[in-house]
XYZ file of C-alpha atoms in Angstrom:
399
model
C 0.003 0.599 -0.089
C 1.538 3.312 -0.777
C -0.059 6.473 1.096
C 2.593 8.936 -0.462
C 0.637 12.128 -1.183
C 0.722 13.456 -5.019
C 1.290 10.848 -8.325
C 2.666 7.725 -7.654
C 4.808 5.564 -10.006
C 2.213 3.785 -12.530
C 0.844 1.210 -11.575
C 1.557 1.414 -7.641
C -1.155 -0.108 -5.706
C -4.151 1.721 -5.131
C -4.717 3.628 -1.967
C -7.689 1.506 -0.007
C -6.083 -2.127 -0.551
C -8.427 -2.750 -3.366
C -7.251 -3.749 -7.547
C -8.106 0.106 -8.714
C -9.779 -1.503 -11.390
C -13.016 0.522 -11.068
C -12.814 2.766 -14.031
C -15.404 6.115 -13.816
C -18.003 5.525 -16.609
C -17.831 1.670 -16.431
C -21.252 -0.286 -15.747
C -19.515 -2.959 -14.119
C -17.687 -3.042 -10.955
C -14.490 -5.372 -10.007
C -15.369 -8.935 -8.954
C -14.491 -9.911 -6.454
C -12.017 -12.793 -7.382
C -9.820 -10.380 -9.007
C -11.988 -10.809 -12.961
C -12.445 -7.441 -13.713
C -9.854 -5.218 -15.332
C -6.489 -5.474 -14.008
C -3.895 -3.266 -14.572
C -1.510 -3.582 -17.503
C 1.762 -5.499 -16.581
C 3.960 -3.610 -19.060
C 4.270 0.260 -16.600
C 6.705 3.327 -17.867
C 9.265 3.702 -15.778
C 9.187 5.908 -12.800
C 8.603 9.865 -12.591
C 7.771 9.531 -16.674
C 4.565 10.151 -18.861
C 3.845 7.378 -21.361
C 1.749 7.874 -24.703
C -1.309 5.959 -24.616
C -0.884 2.647 -25.915
C -0.915 2.641 -30.090
C -1.331 0.281 -32.823
C -2.658 -0.526 -36.342
C -5.651 1.923 -36.795
C -3.782 4.564 -34.674
C -3.461 8.275 -36.778
C -0.336 9.702 -37.085
C 0.437 12.766 -39.026
C 1.903 12.347 -42.740
C 6.044 11.748 -42.363
C 6.253 11.397 -38.744
C 5.810 7.875 -36.374
C 4.028 7.843 -33.046
C 7.366 7.642 -31.139
C 8.895 10.657 -32.569
C 6.719 13.362 -31.436
C 7.739 17.108 -32.066
C 9.306 18.983 -28.609
C 6.162 20.757 -26.985
C 5.656 21.704 -23.355
C 3.417 18.499 -22.427
C 3.069 16.514 -19.184
C 6.591 15.214 -17.810
C 8.791 17.784 -19.197
C 9.726 19.582 -21.717
C 9.211 17.194 -25.126
C 6.799 14.535 -23.934
C 3.853 14.223 -25.470
C 0.530 15.653 -24.735
C -2.080 13.110 -22.357
C -4.789 12.352 -24.204
C -8.109 14.040 -23.541
C -10.739 11.591 -24.700
C -13.865 13.528 -23.049
C -13.597 16.607 -20.581
C -9.476 16.300 -19.243
C -6.678 15.483 -20.013
C -5.776 12.156 -18.864
C -3.538 13.558 -16.337
C -3.195 15.406 -12.512
C -5.915 18.892 -12.916
C -5.461 21.774 -11.488
C -8.923 23.958 -9.906
C -8.777 25.653 -13.101
C -9.039 22.602 -15.171
C -11.615 21.288 -12.634
C -14.042 24.514 -12.758
C -13.410 24.287 -17.364
C -14.191 20.371 -17.241
C -17.391 20.995 -15.070
C -18.417 23.819 -17.178
C -17.469 21.915 -20.044
C -20.111 19.200 -18.861
C -22.012 21.260 -18.346
C -22.127 22.924 -22.119
C -22.165 19.792 -23.666
C -25.062 17.404 -21.832
C -27.131 20.277 -21.050
C -30.898 18.693 -22.342
C -29.298 15.850 -20.023
C -28.432 17.640 -16.833
C -31.476 20.028 -17.716
C -33.332 16.829 -17.914
C -32.185 16.516 -14.099
C -31.919 19.768 -12.737
C -35.036 20.956 -13.702
C -37.742 18.947 -12.808
C -35.496 18.683 -9.544
C -35.760 21.916 -8.556
C -39.870 22.200 -9.854
C -40.678 19.351 -7.099
C -38.308 21.353 -4.732
C -39.706 24.439 -4.835
C -43.022 23.005 -4.864
C -42.559 21.089 -1.118
C -41.025 23.819 0.171
C -44.198 26.143 -0.446
C -45.506 23.159 1.448
C -43.810 22.270 3.893
C -44.077 26.653 4.510
C -48.223 26.111 4.119
C -48.622 24.030 5.866
C -46.782 23.336 8.485
C -45.598 26.094 9.678
C -46.288 26.731 13.820
C -47.439 29.806 14.845
C -45.079 31.265 17.480
C -47.314 32.992 20.842
C -46.976 36.441 21.586
C -44.558 37.375 23.872
C -45.576 40.334 25.529
C -42.855 42.812 27.531
C -43.372 42.215 31.281
C -43.724 38.049 30.411
C -42.811 35.994 33.067
C -39.723 33.673 33.091
C -42.467 30.757 32.708
C -43.978 32.848 29.658
C -40.530 33.191 28.138
C -39.276 29.499 28.647
C -42.692 27.908 27.310
C -42.770 31.024 24.945
C -38.735 29.295 24.012
C -40.036 25.926 23.753
C -43.041 26.392 21.263
C -40.481 28.667 19.537
C -37.768 25.549 18.874
C -40.855 23.235 18.275
C -41.625 25.062 15.604
C -38.368 25.337 14.259
C -38.018 21.581 14.151
C -41.283 20.691 12.543
C -40.411 23.222 9.706
C -36.880 22.582 9.414
C -36.682 18.708 9.380
C -39.051 18.423 6.164
C -37.095 21.358 4.893
C -33.683 19.648 5.522
C -35.466 15.979 4.141
C -36.120 17.730 0.811
C -33.322 20.267 0.712
C -31.184 16.368 0.854
C -33.501 14.027 -1.334
C -33.280 16.681 -4.021
C -29.077 16.778 -3.761
C -29.203 13.354 -3.554
C -31.151 12.441 -6.678
C -29.245 15.595 -8.593
C -25.903 14.131 -7.284
C -26.002 10.582 -7.988
C -27.210 10.745 -12.137
C -24.241 14.153 -12.444
C -22.111 12.062 -11.461
C -22.681 9.351 -13.740
C -22.595 11.904 -16.588
C -19.548 13.611 -15.264
C -17.999 10.024 -15.809
C -19.007 9.221 -18.610
C -17.751 12.653 -19.995
C -14.862 12.209 -19.042
C -14.077 9.699 -21.577
C -16.086 11.351 -24.011
C -19.439 9.038 -24.213
C -22.624 10.012 -24.610
C -25.083 9.242 -21.927
C -28.872 9.896 -21.659
C -31.261 10.292 -18.655
C -32.581 6.837 -18.554
C -28.819 4.742 -19.009
C -27.985 7.595 -16.111
C -31.069 6.320 -13.871
C -30.574 2.712 -14.273
C -26.711 3.484 -13.592
C -27.275 5.225 -10.321
C -30.768 3.968 -9.264
C -29.297 0.649 -7.070
C -27.674 3.420 -4.999
C -29.035 6.031 -4.045
C -30.708 4.565 -0.871
C -26.936 4.072 0.119
C -26.295 8.133 -0.906
C -29.330 9.767 0.708
C -27.875 7.513 4.490
C -25.125 8.881 3.542
C -26.136 12.343 2.638
C -28.278 12.805 5.772
C -25.118 10.864 8.054
C -22.805 13.990 8.086
C -24.894 16.780 8.071
C -26.170 15.005 11.490
C -23.409 13.654 13.065
C -21.675 17.211 12.322
C -24.543 18.438 14.379
C -24.174 15.919 16.771
C -20.657 16.760 17.191
C -21.019 20.447 17.813
C -23.872 19.808 20.183
C -21.806 17.736 22.495
C -18.727 19.947 22.348
C -20.564 23.462 23.620
C -23.027 21.291 26.572
C -20.676 21.407 29.494
C -20.779 25.779 29.018
C -24.261 25.674 27.696
C -24.689 23.517 31.266
C -22.572 25.725 33.160
C -24.389 28.235 32.654
C -23.005 32.560 33.101
C -20.162 33.810 31.725
C -17.471 31.309 32.171
C -20.408 28.914 30.444
C -20.478 31.156 27.671
C -16.437 31.113 27.416
C -16.287 27.674 27.487
C -19.259 26.997 25.085
C -17.428 29.282 22.815
C -14.272 27.323 22.841
C -16.242 24.009 22.839
C -17.996 25.485 19.779
C -14.962 26.962 17.806
C -13.050 23.213 18.228
C -15.770 21.675 17.231
C -16.157 23.967 14.278
C -12.751 23.073 13.231
C -13.131 19.157 14.042
C -16.628 19.179 11.877
C -14.395 20.951 8.599
C -12.050 18.147 8.722
C -14.362 15.476 9.230
C -15.949 16.825 6.093
C -13.028 17.400 3.700
C -11.216 13.498 4.868
C -14.766 12.610 3.759
C -16.301 14.518 1.466
C -14.652 11.876 -1.589
C -17.647 9.706 -0.361
C -20.375 10.231 -2.703
C -18.817 9.408 -5.789
C -16.551 6.769 -4.624
C -20.217 5.659 -3.602
C -21.417 6.272 -6.646
C -18.486 4.957 -9.317
C -17.149 1.595 -7.043
C -20.299 0.913 -6.170
C -19.237 0.265 -2.157
C -21.186 0.219 0.477
C -21.872 2.753 3.017
C -19.042 2.369 5.072
C -16.329 1.571 3.135
C -16.967 4.398 0.863
C -15.832 6.530 3.936
C -12.650 4.437 3.798
C -12.110 5.256 0.655
C -12.447 8.642 0.960
C -10.454 8.664 3.623
C -7.586 7.119 2.133
C -7.844 8.877 -0.544
C -7.734 12.059 0.765
C -4.962 10.556 3.100
C -1.617 13.108 2.796
C -3.423 15.664 0.443
C -5.829 17.491 2.841
C -4.864 20.732 2.456
C -4.854 20.182 -1.631
C -8.691 18.487 -1.450
C -9.488 22.012 1.237
C -8.047 24.336 -1.435
C -9.871 23.012 -3.892
C -12.984 22.344 -2.234
C -12.853 26.295 -0.466
C -12.202 27.898 -4.541
C -14.920 25.968 -5.861
C -17.602 26.971 -3.094
C -16.019 30.722 -3.245
C -16.791 31.243 -6.598
C -20.337 29.184 -7.280
C -21.612 30.490 -3.935
C -19.903 33.828 -5.669
C -21.326 34.125 -8.224
C -24.872 32.808 -7.019
C -24.961 35.668 -4.319
C -23.682 38.830 -6.896
C -26.772 37.702 -8.629
C -28.854 37.922 -5.987
C -27.604 41.036 -4.929
C -28.597 42.945 -8.572
C -32.201 41.631 -8.681
C -32.182 42.299 -4.805
C -30.948 46.366 -5.954
C -33.255 45.799 -9.415
C -36.589 44.810 -7.212
C -35.952 47.295 -4.914
C -35.110 50.274 -7.502
C -38.693 49.052 -9.236
C -40.662 49.223 -5.602
C -39.563 52.702 -4.851
C -38.742 54.157 -8.598
C -41.966 53.307 -10.216
C -44.094 55.297 -7.707
C -41.490 58.455 -8.278
C -42.392 58.415 -12.101
C -44.203 61.041 -14.162
C -47.678 59.748 -14.542
C -47.453 57.148 -12.847
C -50.721 54.973 -11.689
C -51.287 52.408 -9.127
C -51.763 49.634 -11.967
C -48.282 50.588 -13.516
C -46.801 50.669 -10.195
C -47.951 47.218 -10.128
C -47.942 46.051 -13.289
C -43.533 47.419 -12.413
C -43.891 45.561 -9.823
C -44.866 42.474 -10.611
C -42.691 42.397 -13.633
C -39.344 42.373 -11.714
C -41.072 40.127 -9.314
C -41.437 37.664 -11.063
C -38.530 38.405 -13.885
C -36.429 38.526 -10.596
C -37.347 35.329 -9.613
C -37.265 33.399 -12.933
C -33.271 35.005 -13.095
C -32.425 33.202 -9.507
C -34.300 29.924 -10.837
C -32.485 29.747 -14.243
C -29.214 30.814 -12.064
C -29.231 27.627 -9.665
C -29.859 25.333 -12.561
C -26.607 26.544 -13.874
C -25.193 26.892 -11.206
C -26.400 24.127 -8.896
C -25.391 21.340 -11.410
C -21.324 22.765 -10.983
C -20.698 21.367 -7.132
C -21.500 17.517 -8.214
C -19.508 17.730 -11.126
C -16.510 19.582 -10.058
C -16.429 16.797 -6.987
C -16.749 13.935 -8.950
C -14.148 15.194 -10.979
C -12.009 15.927 -7.544
C -12.204 12.364 -7.731
C -11.005 11.101 -10.430
C -7.843 13.671 -9.883
C -7.306 11.718 -6.992
C -7.179 8.139 -7.848
C -5.059 9.628 -11.219
C -2.266 11.421 -8.804
C -2.465 8.493 -6.794
C -3.701 5.169 -8.355
C -2.768 5.791 -11.397
C -6.492 5.637 -13.191
C -5.175 7.149 -16.278
C -4.121 4.892 -17.489
C -7.090 2.347 -17.078
C -8.947 5.055 -18.375
C -7.083 5.773 -21.146
C -7.164 1.785 -22.893
C -11.357 2.792 -21.146
C -11.430 5.482 -23.870
C -9.819 2.998 -27.032
C -11.947 -0.059 -25.704
C -8.930 -2.763 -25.184
C -8.989 -4.692 -21.986
C -5.237 -5.280 -22.381
């Protein structure tokens, strides 16, 4: 077992003591008896990039042999051939910009499939959230200024019950939508890496058997994080006073650091569960093995992707909010404005803003699950030389 961070010698053992033959985009999982695809016996020497396996049908430039490419700056140093690129990524270790660019390329090339997944999910999610807010929201009791401590305690308990009543179904709906979207988009990006088309029905057939386990995994991580934060802050909450507040703050800070560390360590469990068809515990162990020794790199990539997607989404929402407020406050000041024109202007702006926000979520929402799948593949390329298997899979060879 080789857990050294960074790209190891091609053909080194997988980081989880498996045969490492699970290839994104391949419908079959490796068999326990070793009958699945194995590593090639002919491996390149350490520290070099080898060209993809050639053959008699390999297209070559006129007057030049495949083994003697012109000098160029490719992967592996000056004079080395560029990495093969059958799909949206070159088959070599990737940078954060290449991962984001590949996610956008996947969205552009497979936009029909992606929208066929995200649009129904977004509509159903919004309808479900409206239903929850309309019928499951509890009314809070009025608390007057001279309320007794008992009344204040009862009001606080009512507030907690109302929050739990509304938060639990809201969280369940959001997580279910995220699980469904992430599962199908992970299959889409696994095919996009090899440059192969995929339909919604094909993605559904491959992803549906793993949805229950993925749902449990997606619920376990935030619930575990919440339980850890509660346990860390509980002594300070029980102590009370200024000392208790300080102790609760320190406990919450320590829990926050631990939660971030654990979420990054187990951040690749979802694509591992989907693409390698493992169980929940095995997927968590698999993610921990892939991240081991590369925690800061995975953290940096994840943070950059969250900041970019979140920043763009926030900027769009701010533009919509400012435009809506300008419409609300500017319409009455317009010359010859009537109540009808004011209402029409405000309603039009509200509908336009809601539509723009919905379209923004449709565009930005798929980027994170797509980037997560690409980050998983990048880690396997770096640690297990998965690029060799992907090259053979893209060429349709098994040896």
